[in-house]
PDB file of C-alpha atoms and ligand atoms in Angstrom:
ATOM      1  CA  MET A   1       5.365  -2.454 -20.868  1.00 83.00           C
ATOM      2  CA  THR A   2       8.548  -2.265 -18.809  1.00 94.00           C
ATOM      3  CA  TYR A   3       9.385  -1.054 -15.394  1.00 97.00           C
ATOM      4  CA  ASP A   4      10.123   2.622 -15.039  1.00 96.00           C
ATOM      5  CA  PRO A   5      12.573   3.183 -11.896  1.00 96.00           C
ATOM      6  CA  SER A   6      11.571   6.719 -11.843  1.00 96.00           C
ATOM      7  CA  ASN A   7       8.373   6.111 -10.245  1.00 98.00           C
ATOM      8  CA  ILE A   8       7.178   7.403  -7.033  1.00 98.00           C
ATOM      9  CA  PHE A   9       7.256   4.250  -4.968  1.00 98.00           C
ATOM     10  CA  ALA A  10      10.695   3.505  -6.138  1.00 98.00           C
ATOM     11  CA  LYS A  11      11.974   6.733  -4.860  1.00 98.00           C
ATOM     12  CA  ILE A  12      10.289   6.138  -1.426  1.00 98.00           C
ATOM     13  CA  LEU A  13      11.910   2.589  -1.435  1.00 98.00           C
ATOM     14  CA  ALA A  14      15.206   4.039  -2.158  1.00 97.00           C
ATOM     15  CA  GLY A  15      14.650   6.832   0.829  1.00 96.00           C
ATOM     16  CA  ASP A  16      14.449   9.957  -1.472  1.00 97.00           C
ATOM     17  CA  ILE A  17      10.967  10.767  -0.353  1.00 96.00           C
ATOM     18  CA  PRO A  18       9.560  10.449   3.033  1.00 97.00           C
ATOM     19  CA  ALA A  19       6.756   7.951   4.052  1.00 97.00           C
ATOM     20  CA  HIS A  20       4.756   7.071   6.957  1.00 98.00           C
ATOM     21  CA  LYS A  21       6.253   3.558   7.491  1.00 98.00           C
ATOM     22  CA  VAL A  22       4.369   0.985   9.358  1.00 98.00           C
ATOM     23  CA  PHE A  23       7.084  -2.009   8.630  1.00 98.00           C
ATOM     24  CA  GLU A  24      10.165  -2.712   6.325  1.00 98.00           C
ATOM     25  CA  ASP A  25      12.245  -5.698   6.094  1.00 98.00           C
ATOM     26  CA  ASP A  26      14.437  -6.874   3.162  1.00 97.00           C
ATOM     27  CA  SER A  27      11.631  -7.615   1.013  1.00 98.00           C
ATOM     28  CA  ALA A  28       9.017  -5.348   1.389  1.00 98.00           C
ATOM     29  CA  LEU A  29       7.921  -1.780   2.678  1.00 98.00           C
ATOM     30  CA  VAL A  30       4.258  -1.088   4.452  1.00 98.00           C
ATOM     31  CA  MET A  31       3.180   2.529   4.458  1.00 98.00           C
ATOM     32  CA  MET A  32       0.231   4.538   4.715  1.00 98.00           C
ATOM     33  CA  ASP A  33      -1.420   5.854   1.662  1.00 97.00           C
ATOM     34  CA  ILE A  34      -1.291   9.698   1.570  1.00 96.00           C
ATOM     35  CA  PHE A  35      -4.621   9.887  -0.293  1.00 95.00           C
ATOM     36  CA  PRO A  36      -6.484   7.095   1.706  1.00 96.00           C
ATOM     37  CA  GLN A  37      -9.852   5.941   0.708  1.00 95.00           C
ATOM     38  CA  SER A  38     -10.579   5.076   4.333  1.00 96.00           C
ATOM     39  CA  ARG A  39      -9.034   5.716   7.816  1.00 96.00           C
ATOM     40  CA  GLY A  40      -5.915   3.265   8.085  1.00 97.00           C
ATOM     41  CA  HIS A  41      -5.608   2.651   4.230  1.00 97.00           C
ATOM     42  CA  THR A  42      -2.078   0.952   4.034  1.00 98.00           C
ATOM     43  CA  LEU A  43      -0.130  -0.109   0.935  1.00 98.00           C
ATOM     44  CA  VAL A  44       1.917  -3.232   1.045  1.00 98.00           C
ATOM     45  CA  ILE A  45       5.114  -2.703  -1.638  1.00 98.00           C
ATOM     46  CA  PRO A  46       7.528  -5.562  -2.478  1.00 98.00           C
ATOM     47  CA  LYS A  47      10.829  -4.088  -2.922  1.00 98.00           C
ATOM     48  CA  ALA A  48      11.652  -6.246  -6.228  1.00 98.00           C
ATOM     49  CA  ALA A  49      11.110  -4.281  -9.191  1.00 97.00           C
ATOM     50  CA  SER A  50       7.875  -4.866 -11.250  1.00 98.00           C
ATOM     51  CA  ARG A  51       5.132  -2.933 -12.636  1.00 98.00           C
ATOM     52  CA  ASN A  52       2.349  -4.835 -11.214  1.00 98.00           C
ATOM     53  CA  LEU A  53       1.198  -8.472 -10.725  1.00 98.00           C
ATOM     54  CA  LEU A  54       1.253  -9.038 -14.439  1.00 98.00           C
ATOM     55  CA  ASP A  55       5.246  -9.137 -14.460  1.00 98.00           C
ATOM     56  CA  ALA A  56       6.022 -10.159 -10.959  1.00 98.00           C
ATOM     57  CA  ASP A  57       8.077 -13.062  -9.957  1.00 98.00           C
ATOM     58  CA  PRO A  58       5.761 -15.446  -8.573  1.00 98.00           C
ATOM     59  CA  ALA A  59       8.203 -16.000  -5.918  1.00 98.00           C
ATOM     60  CA  VAL A  60       7.763 -12.491  -4.831  1.00 98.00           C
ATOM     61  CA  LEU A  61       3.901 -12.905  -4.669  1.00 98.00           C
ATOM     62  CA  SER A  62       4.407 -15.954  -2.548  1.00 98.00           C
ATOM     63  CA  ALA A  63       6.559 -14.037   0.039  1.00 97.00           C
ATOM     64  CA  VAL A  64       4.476 -11.034   0.070  1.00 98.00           C
ATOM     65  CA  MET A  65       0.759 -12.386   0.660  1.00 98.00           C
ATOM     66  CA  PRO A  66       1.384 -13.493   4.055  1.00 98.00           C
ATOM     67  CA  LEU A  67       2.645  -9.875   4.952  1.00 98.00           C
ATOM     68  CA  VAL A  68      -0.542  -8.615   3.279  1.00 98.00           C
ATOM     69  CA  GLN A  69      -2.721 -10.879   5.576  1.00 98.00           C
ATOM     70  CA  ARG A  70      -0.575  -9.688   8.691  1.00 98.00           C
ATOM     71  CA  VAL A  71      -1.349  -5.985   7.511  1.00 98.00           C
ATOM     72  CA  ALA A  72      -5.125  -6.701   6.789  1.00 98.00           C
ATOM     73  CA  ARG A  73      -5.589  -8.248  10.203  1.00 98.00           C
ATOM     74  CA  ALA A  74      -3.316  -5.340  12.044  1.00 98.00           C
ATOM     75  CA  ALA A  75      -5.190  -2.411  10.099  1.00 98.00           C
ATOM     76  CA  LYS A  76      -8.530  -4.068  11.009  1.00 98.00           C
ATOM     77  CA  ALA A  77      -7.551  -4.230  14.832  1.00 98.00           C
ATOM     78  CA  ALA A  78      -5.933  -1.104  14.881  1.00 98.00           C
ATOM     79  CA  THR A  79      -8.852   0.899  13.485  1.00 98.00           C
ATOM     80  CA  GLY A  80     -11.473  -0.943  14.820  1.00 98.00           C
ATOM     81  CA  ALA A  81     -12.750  -1.702  11.245  1.00 98.00           C
ATOM     82  CA  ASP A  82     -15.628  -3.966  10.374  1.00 98.00           C
ATOM     83  CA  GLY A  83     -14.083  -5.423   7.416  1.00 98.00           C
ATOM     84  CA  VAL A  84     -11.101  -4.968   4.870  1.00 98.00           C
ATOM     85  CA  ARG A  85     -10.875  -4.539   1.337  1.00 98.00           C
ATOM     86  CA  VAL A  86      -7.696  -5.741  -0.251  1.00 98.00           C
ATOM     87  CA  ALA A  87      -7.093  -4.249  -3.908  1.00 98.00           C
ATOM     88  CA  GLN A  88      -4.560  -4.256  -6.482  1.00 98.00           C
ATOM     89  CA  PHE A  89      -4.564  -2.631 -10.010  1.00 98.00           C
ATOM     90  CA  ASN A  90      -2.827  -3.654 -13.140  1.00 98.00           C
ATOM     91  CA  GLU A  91      -2.238  -1.021 -15.907  1.00 98.00           C
ATOM     92  CA  ALA A  92      -3.780   2.403 -16.159  1.00 97.00           C
ATOM     93  CA  PRO A  93      -7.153   1.274 -17.543  1.00 98.00           C
ATOM     94  CA  ALA A  94      -7.585  -1.016 -14.485  1.00 98.00           C
ATOM     95  CA  GLY A  95      -6.884   2.054 -12.261  1.00 95.00           C
ATOM     96  CA  GLN A  96      -3.174   1.847 -11.334  1.00 97.00           C
ATOM     97  CA  THR A  97      -1.799   5.189 -11.150  1.00 97.00           C
ATOM     98  CA  VAL A  98       1.768   4.203  -9.549  1.00 98.00           C
ATOM     99  CA  PHE A  99       3.612   1.541 -11.611  1.00 98.00           C
ATOM    100  CA  HIS A 100       5.503  -0.511  -8.992  1.00 98.00           C
ATOM    101  CA  LEU A 101       3.662  -3.551  -7.557  1.00 98.00           C
ATOM    102  CA  HIS A 102       1.654  -2.848  -4.350  1.00 98.00           C
ATOM    103  CA  PHE A 103      -1.373  -4.108  -2.410  1.00 98.00           C
ATOM    104  CA  HIS A 104      -4.090  -1.753  -0.906  1.00 98.00           C
ATOM    105  CA  VAL A 105      -5.287  -2.734   2.634  1.00 98.00           C
ATOM    106  CA  ILE A 106      -8.242  -0.801   2.991  1.00 98.00           C
ATOM    107  CA  PRO A 107     -10.320  -0.791   6.428  1.00 98.00           C
ATOM    108  CA  VAL A 108     -13.955  -0.662   5.804  1.00 98.00           C
ATOM    109  CA  PHE A 109     -16.416   0.703   8.498  1.00 97.00           C
ATOM    110  CA  ASP A 110     -20.066  -0.302   8.540  1.00 96.00           C
ATOM    111  CA  GLY A 111     -22.208   2.450   7.328  1.00 94.00           C
ATOM    112  CA  VAL A 112     -19.091   4.467   5.852  1.00 93.00           C
ATOM    113  CA  ALA A 113     -18.507   4.907   2.294  1.00 91.00           C
ATOM    114  CA  LEU A 114     -14.960   4.429   0.849  1.00 89.00           C
ATOM    115  CA  GLY A 115     -13.466   7.558  -0.547  1.00 85.00           C
ATOM    116  CA  THR A 116     -12.468   7.701  -4.157  1.00 81.00           C
ATOM    117  CA  HIS A 117      -9.361   6.260  -5.273  1.00 75.00           C
ATOM    118  CA  GLY A 118      -6.630   9.074  -5.250  1.00 71.00           C
ATOM    119  CA  GLY A 119      -8.934  11.646  -3.373  1.00 73.00           C
ATOM    120  CA  GLY A 120      -7.885  14.166  -1.003  1.00 80.00           C
ATOM    121  CA  GLN A 121      -4.545  14.273   0.983  1.00 86.00           C
ATOM    122  CA  ALA A 122      -4.479  12.996   4.782  1.00 87.00           C
ATOM    123  CA  ASP A 123      -3.414  14.932   7.643  1.00 91.00           C
ATOM    124  CA  ASN A 124       0.223  14.034   8.447  1.00 94.00           C
ATOM    125  CA  ALA A 125      -0.041  13.790  12.180  1.00 95.00           C
ATOM    126  CA  GLU A 126      -3.020  11.571  11.721  1.00 95.00           C
ATOM    127  CA  LEU A 127      -0.995   9.209   9.251  1.00 97.00           C
ATOM    128  CA  ALA A 128       1.833   9.143  11.717  1.00 97.00           C
ATOM    129  CA  THR A 129      -0.369   7.988  14.417  1.00 97.00           C
ATOM    130  CA  LEU A 130      -2.349   5.182  12.351  1.00 98.00           C
ATOM    131  CA  ALA A 131       1.141   4.019  11.145  1.00 98.00           C
ATOM    132  CA  GLN A 132       2.261   3.529  14.851  1.00 98.00           C
ATOM    133  CA  ALA A 133      -0.925   1.818  15.840  1.00 98.00           C
ATOM    134  CA  ILE A 134      -0.972  -0.499  12.846  1.00 98.00           C
ATOM    135  CA  ALA A 135       2.902  -1.240  13.411  1.00 98.00           C
ATOM    136  CA  ALA A 136       1.968  -1.928  17.227  1.00 98.00           C
ATOM    137  CA  ALA A 137      -0.835  -4.540  15.892  1.00 98.00           C
ATOM    138  CA  LEU A 138       1.399  -6.423  13.627  1.00 97.00           C
TER     139      LEU A 138
HETATM  140  P1  LIG B   1      -2.686   2.440  -7.590  1.00 89.05           P
HETATM  141  O1  LIG B   1      -3.689   3.596  -8.090  1.00 89.05           O
HETATM  142  O2  LIG B   1      -1.525   2.779  -8.351  1.00 89.05           O
HETATM  143  O3  LIG B   1      -3.215   1.262  -7.460  1.00 89.05           O
HETATM  144  O4  LIG B   1      -2.290   3.219  -6.123  1.00 89.05           O
HETATM  145  C1  LIG B   1      -1.272   4.058  -6.067  1.00 89.05           C
HETATM  146  C2  LIG B   1      -1.730   4.587  -4.554  1.00 89.05           C
HETATM  147  O5  LIG B   1      -0.597   5.454  -4.096  1.00 89.05           O
HETATM  148  C3  LIG B   1      -2.831   5.594  -4.402  1.00 89.05           C
HETATM  149  O6  LIG B   1      -3.819   5.107  -3.579  1.00 89.05           O
HETATM  150  C4  LIG B   1      -2.274   6.917  -3.973  1.00 89.05           C
HETATM  151  O7  LIG B   1      -3.226   7.527  -3.295  1.00 89.05           O
HETATM  152  C5  LIG B   1      -0.936   6.415  -3.562  1.00 89.05           C
HETATM  153  N1  LIG B   1       0.182   7.482  -3.303  1.00 89.05           N
HETATM  154  C6  LIG B   1       0.397   8.206  -4.471  1.00 89.05           C
HETATM  155  N2  LIG B   1       1.461   9.058  -4.359  1.00 89.05           N
HETATM  156  C7  LIG B   1       1.833   8.711  -3.092  1.00 89.05           C
HETATM  157  C8  LIG B   1       2.902   9.226  -2.084  1.00 89.05           C
HETATM  158  O8  LIG B   1       3.680  10.099  -2.718  1.00 89.05           O
HETATM  159  N3  LIG B   1       2.829   8.485  -0.989  1.00 89.05           N
HETATM  160  C9  LIG B   1       2.021   7.695  -0.507  1.00 89.05           C
HETATM  161  N4  LIG B   1       2.213   7.179   0.724  1.00 89.05           N
HETATM  162  N5  LIG B   1       1.049   7.163  -1.123  1.00 89.05           N
HETATM  163  C10 LIG B   1       1.003   7.645  -2.527  1.00 89.05           C
END
């Protein structure tokens, strides 16, 4: 499988499609998931082109994991979550729907079941507020 640069995250990285950005530097973008599985569901996206973990450059993985940790801590603090799930899917049978490497950071709240993967779209104003709160906690 080769990388297809027409995927939606490539368009967001190029600035062609808007996103609720939490953080951006030369190597990664952090944004809110618009179909969140929980309040504060955030995506960490290395800018380097790869479909997923399987074809990623190990140097990219080394660089991005500390950011995943920072975002997990910030999302937990900003939302008051009781835990955080970090998930990452490789190829469609494993649940991957967007074929540009990304890590899900999903706050988990005691007694609240997670929504389905790729469920309903969140309110834009709420996503904007959450993006600001997580950014402030980074
Ligand atoms: P995957 O299934 O590939 O691991 O995750 C893709 C994620 O991207 C899903 O959780 C889905 O809700 C999210 N997503 C799909 N399209 C968009 C979009 O246009 N903007 C944002 N912010 N998230 C998206």
